[in-house]
Short mmCIF file of C-alpha atoms and ligand atoms in Angstrom, two decimals:
data_model
loop_
_atom_site.label_atom_id
_atom_site.label_comp_id
_atom_site.label_asym_id
_atom_site.label_seq_id
_atom_site.Cartn_x
_atom_site.Cartn_y
_atom_site.Cartn_z
CA MET A 17 95.16 136.17 -6.89
CA LYS A 18 95.67 136.87 -3.30
CA VAL A 19 99.82 136.80 -2.36
CA LEU A 20 101.59 136.57 0.65
CA ILE A 21 105.37 136.75 0.84
CA VAL A 22 106.96 135.89 4.38
CA GLY A 23 109.82 137.96 5.35
CA GLY A 24 110.37 141.53 6.20
CA GLY A 25 113.86 142.58 4.79
CA GLY A 26 115.34 144.52 1.37
CA ARG A 27 114.94 140.94 -0.01
CA GLU A 28 111.26 140.48 0.34
CA HIS A 29 110.48 144.57 -0.16
CA ALA A 30 112.37 143.88 -3.49
CA LEU A 31 109.72 140.91 -4.11
CA ALA A 32 106.93 142.82 -3.12
CA TRP A 33 107.66 145.36 -5.36
CA LYS A 34 108.29 143.91 -8.54
CA ILE A 35 105.03 140.98 -7.38
CA ALA A 36 102.72 144.38 -6.83
CA GLN A 37 103.30 145.39 -10.57
CA SER A 38 102.08 142.12 -11.79
CA PRO A 39 98.04 142.45 -13.82
CA LYS A 40 97.31 139.04 -12.08
CA LEU A 41 97.85 140.55 -8.53
CA LYS A 42 94.42 141.32 -6.43
CA LYS A 43 95.86 141.90 -2.99
CA LEU A 44 99.02 141.39 -1.18
CA TYR A 45 99.98 140.63 1.97
CA SER A 46 103.06 140.00 3.80
CA VAL A 47 104.34 138.78 7.34
CA PRO A 48 105.46 140.62 8.95
CA GLY A 49 106.98 142.97 6.20
CA ASN A 50 108.29 146.41 6.70
CA VAL A 51 107.86 150.36 6.17
CA GLY A 52 108.37 149.73 2.34
CA MET A 53 105.93 146.74 2.08
CA ALA A 54 103.19 148.50 3.99
CA GLU A 55 103.03 150.63 1.39
CA LEU A 56 102.00 148.03 -1.07
CA GLY A 57 99.85 145.71 0.86
CA GLU A 58 98.55 144.14 4.18
CA CYS A 59 101.29 143.56 7.01
CA VAL A 60 100.73 140.27 9.41
CA LYS A 61 102.12 140.62 12.73
CA LEU A 62 102.83 136.86 12.76
CA ASN A 63 106.44 135.14 13.10
CA PRO A 64 108.15 134.00 9.94
CA THR A 65 108.90 130.70 11.53
CA ASP A 66 105.63 130.32 13.25
CA VAL A 67 104.85 128.17 10.04
CA GLU A 68 101.33 126.43 11.36
CA GLU A 69 99.88 129.95 12.13
CA ILE A 70 101.40 131.40 8.88
CA ALA A 71 99.53 128.33 7.16
CA GLU A 72 96.39 129.05 8.96
CA PHE A 73 96.17 132.36 8.55
CA ALA A 74 96.90 132.00 4.69
CA GLU A 75 94.26 129.17 4.94
CA LYS A 76 91.58 131.35 6.54
CA GLN A 77 92.30 134.46 4.02
CA ASN A 78 92.09 132.20 1.03
CA ILE A 79 95.19 133.32 0.05
CA ASP A 80 95.96 131.53 -3.64
CA PHE A 81 100.25 131.78 -3.36
CA VAL A 82 102.80 132.21 -0.90
CA VAL A 83 106.37 132.97 -1.79
CA VAL A 84 108.95 132.62 0.90
CA GLY A 85 111.73 134.77 1.43
CA PRO A 86 114.28 133.70 4.08
CA GLU A 87 115.48 130.57 4.87
CA ALA A 88 114.40 130.10 8.22
CA PRO A 89 110.46 129.50 7.37
CA LEU A 90 112.14 127.41 4.91
CA ALA A 91 114.20 125.14 7.36
CA ALA A 92 111.12 125.12 9.86
CA GLY A 93 108.65 123.54 6.99
CA ILE A 94 106.55 126.50 5.66
CA ALA A 95 106.59 124.89 2.48
CA ASP A 96 105.13 121.67 4.18
CA ALA A 97 102.48 123.31 6.42
CA LEU A 98 101.39 125.20 3.33
CA ILE A 99 100.87 122.10 0.61
CA LYS A 100 99.29 120.34 3.46
CA ARG A 101 96.64 122.71 3.73
CA LYS A 102 96.63 122.55 -0.19
CA ILE A 103 98.03 126.00 -0.65
CA LEU A 104 100.87 126.97 -3.40
CA VAL A 105 103.64 128.08 -1.70
CA PHE A 106 107.05 129.03 -4.10
CA GLY A 107 110.03 127.56 -1.71
CA PRO A 108 111.15 123.93 -1.37
CA LYS A 109 109.85 121.60 1.51
CA ARG A 110 112.24 120.76 4.52
CA ARG A 111 113.98 118.01 3.69
CA ALA A 112 114.52 120.00 0.27
CA ALA A 113 115.79 123.07 2.23
CA GLU A 114 118.29 121.16 3.94
CA ILE A 115 120.65 121.66 1.23
CA GLU A 116 120.96 125.16 3.04
CA SER A 117 119.83 124.15 6.66
CA SER A 118 122.80 121.37 6.88
CA LYS A 119 125.96 122.28 5.42
CA ALA A 120 126.99 118.94 6.34
CA PHE A 121 124.13 117.27 4.02
CA ALA A 122 125.17 119.16 1.48
CA ARG A 123 129.14 118.32 1.20
CA ARG A 124 127.80 114.75 1.92
CA LEU A 125 125.52 115.13 -1.35
CA MET A 126 127.90 116.95 -3.55
CA LYS A 127 130.38 114.08 -2.70
CA LYS A 128 128.41 111.65 -3.74
CA HIS A 129 127.05 113.06 -6.91
CA ASN A 130 130.53 114.55 -8.32
CA ILE A 131 129.64 118.52 -7.86
CA PRO A 132 132.44 120.27 -7.53
CA GLY A 133 133.71 121.80 -4.16
CA PRO A 134 135.98 122.08 -1.65
CA ASN A 135 137.80 119.03 0.04
CA ALA A 136 135.32 118.88 3.13
CA GLU A 137 135.11 116.84 5.70
CA ILE A 138 132.17 116.32 8.77
CA PHE A 139 132.94 116.03 12.33
CA ALA A 140 130.58 115.39 15.56
CA THR A 141 133.08 115.59 18.07
CA TYR A 142 135.16 118.36 19.21
CA GLN A 143 138.41 115.82 19.12
CA ALA A 144 137.95 114.49 16.13
CA ALA A 145 137.92 117.99 14.53
CA LYS A 146 140.54 118.99 16.87
CA ALA A 147 142.62 115.92 15.47
CA TYR A 148 142.22 116.82 12.01
CA ILE A 149 142.77 120.64 12.55
CA THR A 150 146.10 119.64 13.90
CA GLU A 151 147.40 117.70 10.59
CA ALA A 152 145.73 119.99 8.18
CA LYS A 153 147.13 121.82 6.12
CA MET A 154 146.25 126.04 6.38
CA PRO A 155 144.27 128.08 5.47
CA LEU A 156 141.19 126.12 5.77
CA VAL A 157 137.40 126.74 6.54
CA ILE A 158 135.51 126.09 9.77
CA LYS A 159 131.30 125.99 9.17
CA VAL A 160 128.86 125.20 11.93
CA ASP A 161 126.58 122.91 10.14
CA GLY A 162 123.47 124.59 10.85
CA LEU A 163 121.78 127.92 10.11
CA ALA A 164 123.79 130.87 11.45
CA SER A 165 122.54 133.91 10.02
CA GLY A 166 125.71 133.99 7.47
CA LYS A 167 128.21 134.42 10.89
CA GLY A 168 129.02 130.53 11.09
CA ALA A 169 131.89 130.57 8.49
CA PHE A 170 135.37 131.18 9.33
CA VAL A 171 138.11 131.46 7.63
CA CYS A 172 141.11 130.25 9.45
CA PHE A 173 144.51 131.33 8.35
CA ASP A 174 146.95 129.30 10.81
CA ARG A 175 146.76 126.87 13.39
CA GLU A 176 145.50 128.75 16.74
CA GLU A 177 143.10 130.68 14.86
CA ALA A 178 141.12 127.19 14.01
CA ASN A 179 141.29 126.22 17.41
CA ASP A 180 139.94 128.99 18.96
CA VAL A 181 137.14 128.75 16.24
CA LEU A 182 136.79 125.00 17.13
CA GLU A 183 136.28 125.94 20.97
CA GLN A 184 133.59 128.56 20.65
CA ILE A 185 131.67 126.49 18.51
CA MET A 186 132.15 122.76 20.17
CA ARG A 187 133.16 123.64 23.57
CA GLU A 188 131.29 127.04 24.29
CA HIS A 189 128.58 125.93 22.03
CA SER A 190 128.13 129.86 20.59
CA PHE A 191 126.03 128.75 18.01
CA GLY A 192 123.90 126.41 20.02
CA ASP A 193 122.71 123.35 18.13
CA ALA A 194 123.60 124.24 14.90
CA GLY A 195 127.20 123.89 15.97
CA ASN A 196 126.79 120.29 17.06
CA ARG A 197 128.66 119.32 13.88
CA VAL A 198 131.35 120.99 11.67
CA VAL A 199 132.15 121.02 8.62
CA VAL A 200 136.12 121.65 7.90
CA GLU A 201 137.26 122.37 4.42
CA GLU A 202 139.73 123.23 1.69
CA TYR A 203 140.44 127.26 1.50
CA LEU A 204 139.47 128.01 -2.28
CA GLU A 205 140.92 131.11 -3.54
CA GLY A 206 139.25 133.38 -6.67
CA GLU A 207 136.62 135.91 -7.47
CA GLU A 208 133.70 135.21 -5.98
CA VAL A 209 129.87 135.14 -7.58
CA SER A 210 126.37 134.02 -6.51
CA PHE A 211 124.38 132.06 -9.30
CA PHE A 212 120.57 132.01 -9.23
CA ALA A 213 118.36 129.01 -10.45
CA LEU A 214 114.55 128.40 -10.50
CA THR A 215 113.64 124.81 -10.59
CA ASP A 216 110.52 122.69 -10.31
CA GLY A 217 112.60 119.92 -9.66
CA THR A 218 112.61 119.51 -13.41
CA THR A 219 113.11 121.83 -15.40
CA ILE A 220 116.04 124.69 -14.36
CA MET A 221 116.13 128.03 -15.18
CA PRO A 222 119.34 129.90 -14.52
CA LEU A 223 118.81 133.72 -13.97
CA GLU A 224 120.91 136.81 -14.30
CA THR A 225 124.06 137.05 -12.81
CA VAL A 226 125.16 138.65 -9.94
CA GLN A 227 127.78 139.57 -7.64
CA ASP A 228 127.42 140.96 -4.15
CA TYR A 229 129.62 142.82 -1.83
CA LYS A 230 130.08 140.85 2.32
CA ARG A 231 132.54 142.65 3.36
CA VAL A 232 131.76 146.13 5.13
CA PHE A 233 134.35 148.51 3.96
CA ASP A 234 135.55 149.48 0.70
CA ASN A 235 138.37 147.14 -1.45
CA ASP A 236 136.69 144.09 0.56
CA MET A 237 138.07 145.08 3.85
CA GLY A 238 136.24 144.66 7.58
CA PRO A 239 134.58 141.57 8.94
CA ASN A 240 131.85 139.74 6.45
CA THR A 241 128.02 141.28 6.64
CA GLY A 242 124.60 140.22 5.24
CA GLY A 243 125.55 142.25 2.26
CA MET A 244 126.71 145.62 1.61
CA GLY A 245 125.90 145.96 -2.28
CA SER A 246 125.03 144.39 -5.76
CA TYR A 247 125.42 144.29 -8.76
CA SER A 248 124.12 142.87 -12.33
CA PRO A 249 125.23 141.41 -14.89
CA VAL A 250 128.72 140.37 -13.74
CA PRO A 251 131.33 141.12 -16.63
CA PHE A 252 133.40 138.38 -16.07
CA VAL A 253 131.07 135.64 -16.17
CA THR A 254 131.14 134.91 -19.74
CA LYS A 255 128.79 132.65 -21.30
CA GLU A 256 130.81 129.56 -21.46
CA LEU A 257 131.15 130.19 -17.72
CA TYR A 258 127.81 130.63 -17.02
CA GLU A 259 126.77 127.31 -19.29
CA ASP A 260 129.85 125.62 -17.59
CA ILE A 261 128.16 126.15 -14.12
CA GLU A 262 124.76 125.19 -15.03
CA LYS A 263 126.02 121.59 -16.64
CA LYS A 264 128.49 120.92 -13.93
CA ILE A 265 126.84 122.20 -11.19
CA LEU A 266 123.05 123.16 -11.01
CA ILE A 267 121.80 120.18 -13.22
CA PRO A 268 123.82 117.75 -11.47
CA THR A 269 122.29 119.23 -8.12
CA VAL A 270 118.74 119.40 -8.88
CA HIS A 271 119.07 115.84 -10.47
CA ALA A 272 121.00 114.24 -7.13
CA MET A 273 117.98 116.18 -4.69
CA ARG A 274 115.24 114.32 -6.96
CA VAL A 275 117.45 110.87 -6.68
CA GLU A 276 117.58 111.31 -2.87
CA GLY A 277 114.10 111.91 -2.59
CA ARG A 278 114.49 115.17 -1.94
CA SER A 279 112.84 116.84 -5.08
CA TYR A 280 113.79 120.46 -5.19
CA LYS A 281 111.10 123.35 -6.02
CA GLY A 282 112.19 127.25 -5.81
CA VAL A 283 115.17 129.14 -6.10
CA LEU A 284 118.55 127.47 -6.23
CA TYR A 285 121.50 129.88 -4.81
CA ALA A 286 124.81 128.67 -5.88
CA GLY A 287 127.70 130.33 -3.79
CA LEU A 288 130.45 129.58 -6.32
CA MET A 289 134.34 130.54 -6.09
CA LEU A 290 135.89 130.92 -9.77
CA THR A 291 139.13 129.30 -8.85
CA LYS A 292 141.85 128.28 -11.40
CA ASP A 293 140.36 124.65 -11.76
CA GLY A 294 136.76 126.07 -12.65
CA PRO A 295 133.68 127.06 -10.52
CA LYS A 296 133.11 125.64 -7.21
CA VAL A 297 130.53 125.31 -4.81
CA LEU A 298 130.87 127.58 -1.44
CA GLU A 299 127.64 127.02 -0.09
CA PHE A 300 124.04 126.29 -1.35
CA ASN A 301 121.22 128.44 -0.18
CA ALA A 302 117.56 127.84 -0.55
CA ARG A 303 115.94 131.29 -1.92
CA PHE A 304 116.74 134.63 -3.07
CA GLY A 305 120.19 136.47 -1.79
CA ASP A 306 119.70 139.57 -0.04
CA PRO A 307 120.80 142.42 -1.71
CA GLU A 308 121.20 140.50 -5.04
CA MET A 309 117.57 139.98 -5.47
CA GLN A 310 117.50 143.85 -4.98
CA VAL A 311 119.09 144.18 -8.46
CA LEU A 312 117.72 140.93 -10.28
CA VAL A 313 114.12 142.68 -9.99
CA LEU A 314 115.18 146.19 -11.36
CA ARG A 315 116.23 143.91 -14.09
CA LEU A 316 113.59 141.68 -14.64
CA LYS A 317 110.85 142.37 -17.40
CA SER A 318 108.91 139.92 -17.27
CA ASP A 319 105.94 139.27 -14.73
CA ILE A 320 107.31 137.78 -11.76
CA LEU A 321 104.55 135.95 -10.06
CA GLU A 322 103.33 134.04 -13.20
CA LEU A 323 107.10 133.32 -13.43
CA LEU A 324 107.34 132.30 -9.55
CA GLN A 325 103.70 130.98 -9.95
CA LEU A 326 104.44 128.63 -12.79
CA CYS A 327 107.61 127.36 -10.77
CA ALA A 328 105.58 126.43 -8.20
CA GLU A 329 102.91 124.59 -10.11
CA GLU A 330 105.80 122.46 -11.70
CA ARG A 331 105.62 124.24 -15.13
CA LEU A 332 108.63 126.09 -15.23
CA ALA A 333 109.03 124.78 -18.82
CA GLU A 334 106.44 126.83 -20.09
CA ALA A 335 107.81 130.16 -18.46
CA LYS A 336 109.53 133.00 -20.58
CA VAL A 337 111.63 135.14 -18.87
CA GLU A 338 112.90 138.75 -20.38
CA TRP A 339 115.50 140.86 -18.96
CA GLY A 340 116.37 144.45 -19.35
CA LYS A 341 119.47 145.13 -21.73
CA GLY A 342 121.28 147.22 -18.79
CA ALA A 343 122.50 147.09 -15.92
CA ALA A 344 121.51 147.49 -12.32
CA VAL A 345 123.35 148.40 -8.59
CA CYS A 346 122.19 148.23 -5.40
CA VAL A 347 124.42 150.09 -2.56
CA VAL A 348 123.21 149.02 1.14
CA LEU A 349 123.13 151.72 3.69
CA ALA A 350 124.19 150.47 7.24
CA SER A 351 123.94 151.59 11.08
CA GLY A 352 127.22 152.72 12.10
CA GLY A 353 128.82 149.92 13.81
CA TYR A 354 127.56 146.88 11.73
CA PRO A 355 127.76 144.17 11.66
CA GLY A 356 128.89 144.41 15.70
CA LYS A 357 126.95 147.08 17.45
CA TYR A 358 125.05 149.89 16.42
CA GLU A 359 122.44 152.29 17.59
CA VAL A 360 118.96 152.70 16.12
CA GLY A 361 116.08 155.20 15.99
CA TYR A 362 117.60 157.85 14.29
CA PRO A 363 114.97 159.67 11.84
CA ILE A 364 115.77 159.32 7.84
CA LYS A 365 116.05 162.08 5.67
CA GLY A 366 115.67 162.80 2.05
CA LEU A 367 113.46 159.48 1.17
CA LYS A 368 110.56 162.10 -0.61
CA ASP A 369 113.41 163.33 -2.80
CA VAL A 370 114.81 159.84 -4.09
CA SER A 371 111.24 159.08 -4.68
CA LYS A 372 111.14 161.30 -7.34
CA MET A 373 114.17 160.33 -9.21
CA LYS A 374 113.64 158.13 -12.15
CA ASP A 375 114.63 154.03 -12.37
CA VAL A 376 115.48 154.19 -8.77
CA VAL A 377 113.88 152.65 -5.76
CA VAL A 378 115.00 152.62 -2.20
CA PHE A 379 114.36 148.98 -0.41
CA HIS A 380 113.35 149.01 3.10
CA ALA A 381 115.28 146.42 5.51
CA GLY A 382 115.81 147.95 9.15
CA THR A 383 113.37 150.51 9.28
CA GLU A 384 110.36 151.32 11.36
CA LEU A 385 107.32 153.96 11.49
CA LYS A 386 107.51 155.89 14.69
CA ASN A 387 105.00 158.94 15.36
CA GLY A 388 104.94 159.48 11.53
CA GLU A 389 108.94 159.21 11.00
CA ILE A 390 110.95 156.96 9.35
CA VAL A 391 113.55 156.01 11.83
CA THR A 392 116.63 153.46 11.46
CA ALA A 393 115.80 150.02 13.31
CA GLY A 394 118.02 147.62 12.40
CA GLY A 395 122.35 147.05 10.60
CA ARG A 396 120.98 146.99 7.33
CA VAL A 397 118.76 149.93 6.88
CA LEU A 398 118.29 150.57 3.55
CA GLY A 399 119.22 149.13 0.29
CA VAL A 400 119.25 152.12 -2.59
CA GLY A 401 119.22 150.15 -6.88
CA ALA A 402 118.97 151.88 -9.34
CA TYR A 403 118.71 150.95 -13.00
CA GLY A 404 120.59 152.37 -16.07
CA LYS A 405 121.51 151.70 -19.56
CA ASP A 406 125.03 150.02 -18.26
CA ILE A 407 127.04 149.42 -15.03
CA LYS A 408 128.08 152.85 -14.76
CA GLU A 409 124.94 154.74 -15.32
CA ALA A 410 123.37 152.72 -12.84
CA GLN A 411 125.77 153.03 -10.25
CA GLN A 412 126.05 156.81 -10.65
CA ARG A 413 122.30 156.94 -10.37
CA ALA A 414 122.78 154.76 -7.12
CA TYR A 415 124.96 157.44 -5.49
CA GLU A 416 123.24 160.33 -6.68
CA ALA A 417 120.63 158.82 -4.39
CA VAL A 418 122.57 157.86 -1.68
CA SER A 419 123.72 161.39 -1.37
CA TYR A 420 120.38 162.47 -0.72
CA ILE A 421 119.66 160.18 2.31
CA LYS A 422 120.91 160.97 5.52
CA PHE A 423 120.63 159.33 9.17
CA ASN A 424 123.04 159.57 12.10
CA ASP A 425 126.09 157.34 11.40
CA MET A 426 124.98 155.80 8.15
CA HIS A 427 127.84 153.59 6.54
CA TYR A 428 127.81 152.46 3.29
CA ARG A 429 130.70 151.16 1.07
CA SER A 430 131.83 153.85 -1.85
CA ASP A 431 132.92 150.79 -4.23
CA ILE A 432 130.05 148.65 -5.05
CA ALA A 433 129.99 147.73 -8.77
CA GLU A 434 133.74 149.19 -9.27
CA LYS A 435 135.58 146.10 -10.48
CA ALA A 436 132.75 145.57 -13.45
CA LEU A 437 133.42 149.11 -15.05
N1 ADP B 3 135.91 126.77 1.10
C1 ADP B 3 136.08 128.01 0.95
N2 ADP B 3 137.58 128.85 1.01
C2 ADP B 3 137.36 130.31 0.74
N3 ADP B 3 136.80 130.69 1.02
C3 ADP B 3 135.21 130.17 1.57
C4 ADP B 3 135.30 129.09 1.80
N4 ADP B 3 134.27 128.64 2.32
C5 ADP B 3 133.36 129.87 2.90
N5 ADP B 3 134.51 130.99 2.02
C6 ADP B 3 134.31 131.94 2.40
O1 ADP B 3 133.17 132.29 3.42
C7 ADP B 3 131.87 132.77 3.69
C8 ADP B 3 130.63 132.42 4.27
O2 ADP B 3 130.76 130.84 3.55
P1 ADP B 3 129.65 130.22 3.51
O3 ADP B 3 129.54 128.93 2.68
O4 ADP B 3 128.97 130.73 2.04
O5 ADP B 3 128.39 130.53 4.65
P2 ADP B 3 127.40 131.70 5.24
O6 ADP B 3 126.83 132.37 3.98
O7 ADP B 3 126.42 130.14 5.90
O8 ADP B 3 128.21 132.12 6.09
C9 ADP B 3 132.28 133.12 1.59
O9 ADP B 3 131.23 134.09 1.31
C10 ADP B 3 133.52 133.10 1.29
O10 ADP B 3 134.00 134.47 1.45
MG1 MG B 4 127.58 132.46 1.90
#
């Protein structure tokens, strides 16, 4: 098979790394790919959201299967453009991807179909939202409706903060059209987990449990990031809870999307809060998590290409999936200053040493090749993933690998997977 991966972050490198192990693969392309993905196939310089151009390229190159990593191309209708050209694609169509690209749509869907979540109100004007906030109980959460690269959700502890956030979004238009509507919702307390399931619109296949670390500093301090690390499996997600999530959230959601004429195909990612009243949905995403994917591929034993293909062909019921009995941990190495301002262009040392380590894989995210040298080029630079017989061994391996890698201003969390021990 000729396969094209859309995206160029750590998640897509993880997908590429696992797809490259499939005996079914003939040639791998990535749009735009990254330094790590370039070792596994050909990188194509196209913009991931130029969906017509990508579809045209895929048609010309006789690509058999396109796997979409990030949300932006899905929201831009990449699946629709490929399907029009009869090219098989893993990822939902635009109207189904709205479950992520419109938080207002997702909340309405949940309310209508009784899918557990926080109480939420949707506002299309500043005045209406302001009036609501003036009366509402604190803390509360304000979210921009559209895609905001993980920067559009604000937990507000007092009214002043909430008013400021609302000003920013609806008066200063800091998020552009993504902030034309806001969702104001009840603040939920509990442990946060990510839950992934493949679905072809009918069959649902939940994947292994994963937890990611969103805050930039140890002990969940500092601002939110795209994700500073992850591990799998999650010990406090018991078999009962797992089944509860499947029954109360995944099955009703996939059913609801079908009923709404937006049949959902691809990976459904539910960001959940485990509250004292049971699991509740914080948000849905229409793609794999980053860095959650990095640990999932390390644990997956089955052929991922076959699995994703069966899902795309609406034959997921035929798929069998096998997971390694051990555990995986991924530690993200970031540029100092991220998620705020940071410098790039620093040489990265030690990658050769790490490449010799058993059960360790370094996934590239913000790197680039400059005069034959790998240098930093983004906020999240690398994801150091390790597999082991248990969390402890995987964690030790990951941090040993981290100790060999060096670049100026390198920052990482030293407590990834600690709460699973
Ligand atoms: N209702 C809520 N109650 C408590 N915390 C929330 C709530 N909604 C979101 N959060 C926090 O904010 C983060 C980001 O919100 P989320 O809905 O996942 O949006 P996005 O990932 O698009 O920024 C969550 O990971 C969670 O930590
Ligand atoms: Mg989120």
